[in-house]
PDB file of C-alpha atoms in Angstrom:
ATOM      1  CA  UNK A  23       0.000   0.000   0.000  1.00  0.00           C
ATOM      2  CA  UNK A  24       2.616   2.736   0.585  1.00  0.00           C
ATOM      3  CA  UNK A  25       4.604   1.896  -2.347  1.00  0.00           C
ATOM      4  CA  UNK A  26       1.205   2.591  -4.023  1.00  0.00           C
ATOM      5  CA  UNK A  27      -0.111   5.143  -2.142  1.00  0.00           C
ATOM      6  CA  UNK A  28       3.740   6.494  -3.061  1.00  0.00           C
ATOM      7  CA  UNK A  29       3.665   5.947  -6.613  1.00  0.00           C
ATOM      8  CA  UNK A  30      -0.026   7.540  -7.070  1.00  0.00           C
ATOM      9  CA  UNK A  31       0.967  10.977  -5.336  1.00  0.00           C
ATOM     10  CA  UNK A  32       4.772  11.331  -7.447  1.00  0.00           C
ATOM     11  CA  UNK A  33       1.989  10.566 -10.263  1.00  0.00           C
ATOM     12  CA  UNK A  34       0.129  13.321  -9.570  1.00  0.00           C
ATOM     13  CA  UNK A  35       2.723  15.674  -8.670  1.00  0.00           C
ATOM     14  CA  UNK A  36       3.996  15.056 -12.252  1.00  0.00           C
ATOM     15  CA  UNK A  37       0.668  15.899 -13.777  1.00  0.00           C
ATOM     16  CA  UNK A  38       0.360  18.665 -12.023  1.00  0.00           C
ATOM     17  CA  UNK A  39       3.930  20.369 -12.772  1.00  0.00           C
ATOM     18  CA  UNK A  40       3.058  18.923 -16.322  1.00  0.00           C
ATOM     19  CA  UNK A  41      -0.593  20.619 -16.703  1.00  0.00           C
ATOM     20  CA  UNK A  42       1.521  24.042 -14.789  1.00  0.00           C
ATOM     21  CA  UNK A  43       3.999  24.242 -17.264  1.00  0.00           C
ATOM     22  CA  UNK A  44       1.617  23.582 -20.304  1.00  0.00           C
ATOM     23  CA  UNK A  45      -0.778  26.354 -19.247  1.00  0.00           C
ATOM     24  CA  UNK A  46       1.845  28.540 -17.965  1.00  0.00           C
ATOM     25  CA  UNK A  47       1.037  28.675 -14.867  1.00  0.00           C
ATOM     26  CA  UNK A  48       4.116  29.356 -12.720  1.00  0.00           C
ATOM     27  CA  UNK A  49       2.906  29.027  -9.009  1.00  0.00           C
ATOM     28  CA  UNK A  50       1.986  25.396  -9.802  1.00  0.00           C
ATOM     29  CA  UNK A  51       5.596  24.634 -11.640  1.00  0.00           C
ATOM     30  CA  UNK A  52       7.205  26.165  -8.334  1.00  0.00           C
ATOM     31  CA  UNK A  53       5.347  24.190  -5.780  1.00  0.00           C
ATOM     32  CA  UNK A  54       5.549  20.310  -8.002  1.00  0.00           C
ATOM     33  CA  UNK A  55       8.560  20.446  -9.065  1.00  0.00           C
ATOM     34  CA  UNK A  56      10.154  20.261  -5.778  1.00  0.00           C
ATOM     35  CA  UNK A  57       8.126  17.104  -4.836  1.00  0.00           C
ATOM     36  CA  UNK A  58       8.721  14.913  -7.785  1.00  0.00           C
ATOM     37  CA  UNK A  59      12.062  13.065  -7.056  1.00  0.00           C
ATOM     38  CA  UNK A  60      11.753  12.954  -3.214  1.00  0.00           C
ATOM     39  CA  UNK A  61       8.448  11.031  -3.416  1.00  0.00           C
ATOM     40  CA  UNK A  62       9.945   9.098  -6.183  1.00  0.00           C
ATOM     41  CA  UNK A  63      12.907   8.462  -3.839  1.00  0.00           C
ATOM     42  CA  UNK A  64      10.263   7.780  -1.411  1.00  0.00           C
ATOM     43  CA  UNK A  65       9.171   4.818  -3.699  1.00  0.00           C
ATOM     44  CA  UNK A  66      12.439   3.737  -4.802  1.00  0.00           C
ATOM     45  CA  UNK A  67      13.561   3.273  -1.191  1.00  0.00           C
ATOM     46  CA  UNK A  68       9.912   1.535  -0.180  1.00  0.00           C
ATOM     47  CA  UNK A  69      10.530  -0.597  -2.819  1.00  0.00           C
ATOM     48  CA  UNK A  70      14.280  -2.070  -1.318  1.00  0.00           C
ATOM     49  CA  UNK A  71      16.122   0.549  -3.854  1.00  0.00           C
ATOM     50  CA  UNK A  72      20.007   0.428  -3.468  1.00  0.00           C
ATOM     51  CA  UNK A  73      21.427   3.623  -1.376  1.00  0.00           C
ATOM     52  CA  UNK A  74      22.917   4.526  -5.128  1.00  0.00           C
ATOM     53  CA  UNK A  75      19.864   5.426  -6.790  1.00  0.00           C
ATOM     54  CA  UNK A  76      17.906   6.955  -3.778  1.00  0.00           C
ATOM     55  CA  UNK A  77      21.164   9.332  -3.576  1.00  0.00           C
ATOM     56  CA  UNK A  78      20.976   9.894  -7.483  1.00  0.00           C
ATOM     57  CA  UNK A  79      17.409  10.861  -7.358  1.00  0.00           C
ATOM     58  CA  UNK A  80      17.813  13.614  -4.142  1.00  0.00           C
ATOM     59  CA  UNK A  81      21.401  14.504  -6.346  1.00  0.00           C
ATOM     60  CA  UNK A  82      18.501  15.027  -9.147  1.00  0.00           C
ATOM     61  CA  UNK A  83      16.245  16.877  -6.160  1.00  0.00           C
ATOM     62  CA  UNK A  84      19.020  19.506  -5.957  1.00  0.00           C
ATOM     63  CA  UNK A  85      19.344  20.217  -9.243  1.00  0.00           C
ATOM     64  CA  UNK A  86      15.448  20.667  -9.752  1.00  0.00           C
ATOM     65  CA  UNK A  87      15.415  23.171  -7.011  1.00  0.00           C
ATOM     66  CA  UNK A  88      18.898  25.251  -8.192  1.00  0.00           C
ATOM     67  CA  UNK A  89      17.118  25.366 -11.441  1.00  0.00           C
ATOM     68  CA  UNK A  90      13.847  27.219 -10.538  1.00  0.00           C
ATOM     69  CA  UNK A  91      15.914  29.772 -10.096  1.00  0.00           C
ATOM     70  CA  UNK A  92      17.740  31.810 -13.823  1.00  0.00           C
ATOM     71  CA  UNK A  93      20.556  33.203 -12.002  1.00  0.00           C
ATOM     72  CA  UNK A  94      24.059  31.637 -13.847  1.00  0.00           C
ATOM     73  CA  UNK A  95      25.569  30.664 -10.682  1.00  0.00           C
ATOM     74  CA  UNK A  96      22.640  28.633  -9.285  1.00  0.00           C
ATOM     75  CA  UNK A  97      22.569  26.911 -12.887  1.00  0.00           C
ATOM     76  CA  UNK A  98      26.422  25.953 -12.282  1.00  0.00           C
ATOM     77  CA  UNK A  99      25.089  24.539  -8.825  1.00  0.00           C
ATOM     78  CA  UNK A 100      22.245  22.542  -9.973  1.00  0.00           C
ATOM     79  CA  UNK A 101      24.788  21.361 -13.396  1.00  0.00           C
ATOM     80  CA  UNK A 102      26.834  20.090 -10.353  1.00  0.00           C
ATOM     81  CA  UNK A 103      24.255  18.299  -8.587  1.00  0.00           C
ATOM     82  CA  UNK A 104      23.084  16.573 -11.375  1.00  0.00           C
ATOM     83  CA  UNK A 105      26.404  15.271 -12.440  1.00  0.00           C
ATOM     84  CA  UNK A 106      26.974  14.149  -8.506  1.00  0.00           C
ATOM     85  CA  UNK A 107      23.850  12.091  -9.657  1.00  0.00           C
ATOM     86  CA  UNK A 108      25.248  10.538 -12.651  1.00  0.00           C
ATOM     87  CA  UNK A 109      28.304   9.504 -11.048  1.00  0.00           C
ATOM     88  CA  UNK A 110      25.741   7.698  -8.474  1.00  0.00           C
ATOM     89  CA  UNK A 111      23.855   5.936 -11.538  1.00  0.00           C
ATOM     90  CA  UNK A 112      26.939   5.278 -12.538  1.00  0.00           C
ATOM     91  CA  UNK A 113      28.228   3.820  -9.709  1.00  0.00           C
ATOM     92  CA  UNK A 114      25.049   1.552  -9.323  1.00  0.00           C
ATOM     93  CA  UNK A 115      25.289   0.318 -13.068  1.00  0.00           C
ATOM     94  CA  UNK A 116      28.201  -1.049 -12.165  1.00  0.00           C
ATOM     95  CA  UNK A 117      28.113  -2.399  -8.590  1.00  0.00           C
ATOM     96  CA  UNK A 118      24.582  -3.684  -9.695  1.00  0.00           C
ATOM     97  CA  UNK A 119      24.583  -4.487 -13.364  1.00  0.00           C
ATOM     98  CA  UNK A 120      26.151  -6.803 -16.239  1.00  0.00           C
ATOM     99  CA  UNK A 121      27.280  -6.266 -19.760  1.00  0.00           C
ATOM    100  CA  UNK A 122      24.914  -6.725 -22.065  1.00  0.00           C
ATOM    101  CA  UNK A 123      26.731  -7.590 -25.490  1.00  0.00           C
ATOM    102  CA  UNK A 124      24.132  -6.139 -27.999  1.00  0.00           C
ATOM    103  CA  UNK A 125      23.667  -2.919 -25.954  1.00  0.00           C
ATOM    104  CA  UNK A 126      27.228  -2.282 -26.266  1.00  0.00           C
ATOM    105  CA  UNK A 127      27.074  -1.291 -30.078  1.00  0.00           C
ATOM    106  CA  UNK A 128      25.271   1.704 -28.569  1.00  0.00           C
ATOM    107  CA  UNK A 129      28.899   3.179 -27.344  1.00  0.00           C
ATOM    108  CA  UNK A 130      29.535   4.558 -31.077  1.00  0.00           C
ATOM    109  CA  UNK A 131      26.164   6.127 -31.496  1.00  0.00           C
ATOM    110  CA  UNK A 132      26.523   7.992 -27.929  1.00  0.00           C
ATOM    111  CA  UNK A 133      29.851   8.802 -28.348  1.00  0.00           C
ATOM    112  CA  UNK A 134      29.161  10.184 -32.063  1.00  0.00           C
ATOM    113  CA  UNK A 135      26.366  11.962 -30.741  1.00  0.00           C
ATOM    114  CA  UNK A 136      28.660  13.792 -28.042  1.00  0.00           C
ATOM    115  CA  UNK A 137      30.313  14.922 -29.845  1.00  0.00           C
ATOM    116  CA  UNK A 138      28.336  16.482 -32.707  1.00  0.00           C
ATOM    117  CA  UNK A 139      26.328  17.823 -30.159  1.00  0.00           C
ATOM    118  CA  UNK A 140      28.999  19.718 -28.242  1.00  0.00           C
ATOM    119  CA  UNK A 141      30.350  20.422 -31.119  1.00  0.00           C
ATOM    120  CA  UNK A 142      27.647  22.582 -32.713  1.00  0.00           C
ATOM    121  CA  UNK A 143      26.718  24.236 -29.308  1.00  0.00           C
ATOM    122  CA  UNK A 144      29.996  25.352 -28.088  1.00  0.00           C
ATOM    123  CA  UNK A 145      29.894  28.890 -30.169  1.00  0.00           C
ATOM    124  CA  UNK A 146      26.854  29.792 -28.680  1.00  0.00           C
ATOM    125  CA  UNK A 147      27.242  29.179 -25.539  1.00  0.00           C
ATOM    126  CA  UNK A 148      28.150  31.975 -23.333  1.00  0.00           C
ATOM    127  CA  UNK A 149      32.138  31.707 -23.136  1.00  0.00           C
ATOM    128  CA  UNK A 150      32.097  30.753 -19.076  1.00  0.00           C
ATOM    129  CA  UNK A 151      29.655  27.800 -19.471  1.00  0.00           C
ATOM    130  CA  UNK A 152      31.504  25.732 -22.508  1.00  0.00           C
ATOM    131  CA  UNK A 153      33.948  23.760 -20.413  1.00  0.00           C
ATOM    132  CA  UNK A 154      31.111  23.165 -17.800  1.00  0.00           C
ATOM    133  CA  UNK A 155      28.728  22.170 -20.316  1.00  0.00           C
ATOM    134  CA  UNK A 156      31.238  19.775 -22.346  1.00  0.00           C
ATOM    135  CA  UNK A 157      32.495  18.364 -19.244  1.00  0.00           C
ATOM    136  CA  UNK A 158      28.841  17.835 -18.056  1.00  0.00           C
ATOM    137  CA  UNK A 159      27.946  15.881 -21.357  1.00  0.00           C
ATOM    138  CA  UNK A 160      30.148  13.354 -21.327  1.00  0.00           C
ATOM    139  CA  UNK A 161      29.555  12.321 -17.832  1.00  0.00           C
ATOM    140  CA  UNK A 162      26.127  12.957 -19.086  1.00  0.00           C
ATOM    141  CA  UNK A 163      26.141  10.398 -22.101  1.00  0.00           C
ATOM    142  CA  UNK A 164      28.444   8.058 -20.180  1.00  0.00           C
ATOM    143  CA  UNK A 165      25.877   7.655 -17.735  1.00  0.00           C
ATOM    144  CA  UNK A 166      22.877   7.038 -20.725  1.00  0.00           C
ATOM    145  CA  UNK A 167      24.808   4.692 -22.081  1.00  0.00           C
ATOM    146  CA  UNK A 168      26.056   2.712 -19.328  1.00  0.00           C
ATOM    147  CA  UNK A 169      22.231   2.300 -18.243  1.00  0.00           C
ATOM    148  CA  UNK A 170      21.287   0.541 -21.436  1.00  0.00           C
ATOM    149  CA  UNK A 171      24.652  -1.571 -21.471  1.00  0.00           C
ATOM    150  CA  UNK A 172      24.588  -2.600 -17.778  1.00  0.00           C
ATOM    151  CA  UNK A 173      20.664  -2.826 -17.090  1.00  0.00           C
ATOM    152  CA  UNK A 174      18.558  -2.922 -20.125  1.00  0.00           C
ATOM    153  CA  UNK A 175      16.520  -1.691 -21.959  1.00  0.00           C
ATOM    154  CA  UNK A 176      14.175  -0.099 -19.718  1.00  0.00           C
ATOM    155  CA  UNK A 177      16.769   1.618 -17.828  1.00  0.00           C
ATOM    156  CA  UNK A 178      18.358   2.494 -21.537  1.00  0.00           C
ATOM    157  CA  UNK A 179      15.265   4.644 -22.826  1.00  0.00           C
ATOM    158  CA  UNK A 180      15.346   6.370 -19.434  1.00  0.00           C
ATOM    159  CA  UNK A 181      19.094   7.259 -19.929  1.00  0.00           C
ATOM    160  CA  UNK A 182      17.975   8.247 -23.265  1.00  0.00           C
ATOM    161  CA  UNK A 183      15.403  10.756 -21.934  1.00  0.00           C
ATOM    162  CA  UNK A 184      17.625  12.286 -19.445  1.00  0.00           C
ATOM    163  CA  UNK A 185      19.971  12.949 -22.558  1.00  0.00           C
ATOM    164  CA  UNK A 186      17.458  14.639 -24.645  1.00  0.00           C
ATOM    165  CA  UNK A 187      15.999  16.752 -21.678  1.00  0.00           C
ATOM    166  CA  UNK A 188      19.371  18.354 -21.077  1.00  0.00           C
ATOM    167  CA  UNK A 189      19.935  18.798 -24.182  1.00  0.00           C
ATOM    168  CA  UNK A 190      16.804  20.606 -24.678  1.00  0.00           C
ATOM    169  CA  UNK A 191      17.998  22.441 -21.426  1.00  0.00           C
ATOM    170  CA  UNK A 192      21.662  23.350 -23.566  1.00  0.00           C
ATOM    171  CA  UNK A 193      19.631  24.751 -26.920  1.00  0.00           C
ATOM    172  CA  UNK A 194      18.401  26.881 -24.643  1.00  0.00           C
ATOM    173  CA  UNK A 195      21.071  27.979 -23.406  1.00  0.00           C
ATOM    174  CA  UNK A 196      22.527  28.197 -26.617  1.00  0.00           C
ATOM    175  CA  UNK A 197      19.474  30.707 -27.857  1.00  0.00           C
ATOM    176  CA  UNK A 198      18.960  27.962 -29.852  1.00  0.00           C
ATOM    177  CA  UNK A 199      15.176  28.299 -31.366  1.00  0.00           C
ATOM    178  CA  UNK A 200      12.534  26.634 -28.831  1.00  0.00           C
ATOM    179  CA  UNK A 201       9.288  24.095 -29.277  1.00  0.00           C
ATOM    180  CA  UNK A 202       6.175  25.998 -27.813  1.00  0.00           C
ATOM    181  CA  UNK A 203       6.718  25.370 -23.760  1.00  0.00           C
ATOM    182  CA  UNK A 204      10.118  24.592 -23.827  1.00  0.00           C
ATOM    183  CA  UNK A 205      10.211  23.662 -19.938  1.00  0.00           C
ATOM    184  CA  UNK A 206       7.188  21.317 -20.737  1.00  0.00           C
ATOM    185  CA  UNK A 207       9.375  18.832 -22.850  1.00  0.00           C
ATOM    186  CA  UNK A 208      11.889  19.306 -20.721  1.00  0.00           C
ATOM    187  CA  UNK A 209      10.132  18.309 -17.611  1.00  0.00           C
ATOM    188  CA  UNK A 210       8.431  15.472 -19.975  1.00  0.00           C
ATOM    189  CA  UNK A 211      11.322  13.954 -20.789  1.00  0.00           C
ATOM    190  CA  UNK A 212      13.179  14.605 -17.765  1.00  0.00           C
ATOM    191  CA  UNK A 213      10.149  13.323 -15.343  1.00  0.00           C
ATOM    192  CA  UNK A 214       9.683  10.052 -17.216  1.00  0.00           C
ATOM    193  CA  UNK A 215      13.629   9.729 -17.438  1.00  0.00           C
ATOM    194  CA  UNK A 216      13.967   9.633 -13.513  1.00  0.00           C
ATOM    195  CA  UNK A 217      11.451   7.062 -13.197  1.00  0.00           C
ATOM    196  CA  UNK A 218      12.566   4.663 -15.661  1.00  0.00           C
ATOM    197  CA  UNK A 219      15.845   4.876 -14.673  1.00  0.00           C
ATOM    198  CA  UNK A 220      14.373   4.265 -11.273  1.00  0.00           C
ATOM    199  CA  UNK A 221      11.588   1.578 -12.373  1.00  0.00           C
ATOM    200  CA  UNK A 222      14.075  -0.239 -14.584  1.00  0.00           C
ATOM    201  CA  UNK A 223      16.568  -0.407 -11.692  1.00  0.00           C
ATOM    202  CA  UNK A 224      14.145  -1.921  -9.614  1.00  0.00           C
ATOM    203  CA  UNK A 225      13.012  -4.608 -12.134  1.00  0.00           C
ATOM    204  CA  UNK A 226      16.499  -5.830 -12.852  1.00  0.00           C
ATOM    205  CA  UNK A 227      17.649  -6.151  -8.997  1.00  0.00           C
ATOM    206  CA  UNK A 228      13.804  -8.215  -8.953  1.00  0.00           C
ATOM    207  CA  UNK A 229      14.694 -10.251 -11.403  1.00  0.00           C
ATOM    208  CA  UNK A 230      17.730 -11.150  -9.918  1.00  0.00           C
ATOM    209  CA  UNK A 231      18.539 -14.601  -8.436  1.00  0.00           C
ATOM    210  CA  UNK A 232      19.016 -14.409  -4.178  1.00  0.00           C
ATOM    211  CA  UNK A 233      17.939 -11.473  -2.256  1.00  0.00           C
ATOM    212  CA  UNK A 234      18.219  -8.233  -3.174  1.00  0.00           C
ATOM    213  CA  UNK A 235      20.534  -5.819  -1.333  1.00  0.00           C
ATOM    214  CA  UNK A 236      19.052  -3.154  -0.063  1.00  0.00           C
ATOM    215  CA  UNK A 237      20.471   0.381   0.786  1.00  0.00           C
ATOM    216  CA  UNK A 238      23.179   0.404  -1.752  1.00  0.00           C
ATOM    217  CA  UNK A 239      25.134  -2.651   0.140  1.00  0.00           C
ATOM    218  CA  UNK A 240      26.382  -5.103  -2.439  1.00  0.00           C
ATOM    219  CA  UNK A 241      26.177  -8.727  -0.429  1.00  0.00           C
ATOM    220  CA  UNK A 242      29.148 -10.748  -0.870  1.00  0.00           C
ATOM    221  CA  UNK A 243      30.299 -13.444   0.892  1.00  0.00           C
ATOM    222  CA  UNK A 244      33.528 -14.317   2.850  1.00  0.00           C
ATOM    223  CA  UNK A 245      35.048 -17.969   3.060  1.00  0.00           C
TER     224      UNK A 245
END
């Protein structure tokens, strides 16, 4: 019931940022956004989540709330939280995952992508956030590709999704031209990123054989 009862109110406090954002109503943005990765750390810890991926989605809470705010430095704060959460995916892909030997063909297509990307952004970014922003990417697509290789595909399309919300995020940046609602993809593809990266975590350490380990504690035996 509480991972339910969890699950149903992170729900709802993605519609409503969602239906906010769409209609352009800020109050609404201010007050969800907040709430969305505790409660879905909430779940992910009711549900026997490792200590990895509750600490990558409050990593992800700090970034969420630095970036309610326009100010440069707080966007250099919450660019650092969120990388503090990919090197937490990061570490859980590994302490918790396996190669996968198709998924691995995906290195060249992230790695091409990295670089074309950063490529054609870096003149129009503002000259003090290019070495940030390049540094940030490929810990960035590391990260989205390591989650398909290690976990799956589940885990893969949320990687994915985190990729293509910040760069959405960089275009932006960039005065790149904008969809209608720009923060509404954004927060589309960046909500349903977090919880597949989340839900797919969760499925893979189920369908593991033994118990699972909870609180980020890898269980290993000693002779």
């Amino acid at each position: 019931r509480t991972r339910r009862a969890l699950l149903a109110v992170f729900a709802l406090a993605a519609a409503v940022d969602l239906a906010s954002l769409a209609t352009g109503f800020g109050p609404g943005h201010t007050v969800a956004k907040p709430l969305l990765m505790p409660l879905l750390a909430a779940y992910s810890l009711a549900s026997g989540a490792p200590r990895l991926l509750v600490g990558a989605l409050m990593c992800g809470w700090g970034g969420d709330v630095l970036l309610l705010s326009d100010a440069d430095p707080a966007f250099l704060a919450g660019m650092a939280c969120f990388a503090a959460g990919h090197v937490c995916y990061l570490a859980l892909f590994r302490a918790y995952g396996s190669p996968r030997a198709r998924m691995g063909l995906l290195a060249p297509a992230y790695a091409t992508a990295l670089v074309v990307t950063v490529v054609a952004l870096w003149p129009d970014l503002p000259a003090g956030l290019r070495v940030p922003v390049a540094v940030y990417s490929v810990l960035l697509t590391t990260m989205a590709c390591a989650s398909a290789v290690r976990l799956g595909a589940r885990t893969g399309v949320g990687g994915a999704l985190f990729l293509l919300s910040d760069t959405l995020i960089a275009t932006g940046v960039a005065d790149w031209p904008q969809l209608p609602r720009p923060e509404f993809w954004i927060m589309l593809t960046y909500i349903a990123a977090q919880f597949l990266l989340a839900d797919g975590t969760l499925r893979a350490l189920e369908a593991r054989p033994g118990p699972m380990a909870t609180y980020g504690e890898v269980r290993s035996t000693t002779p």
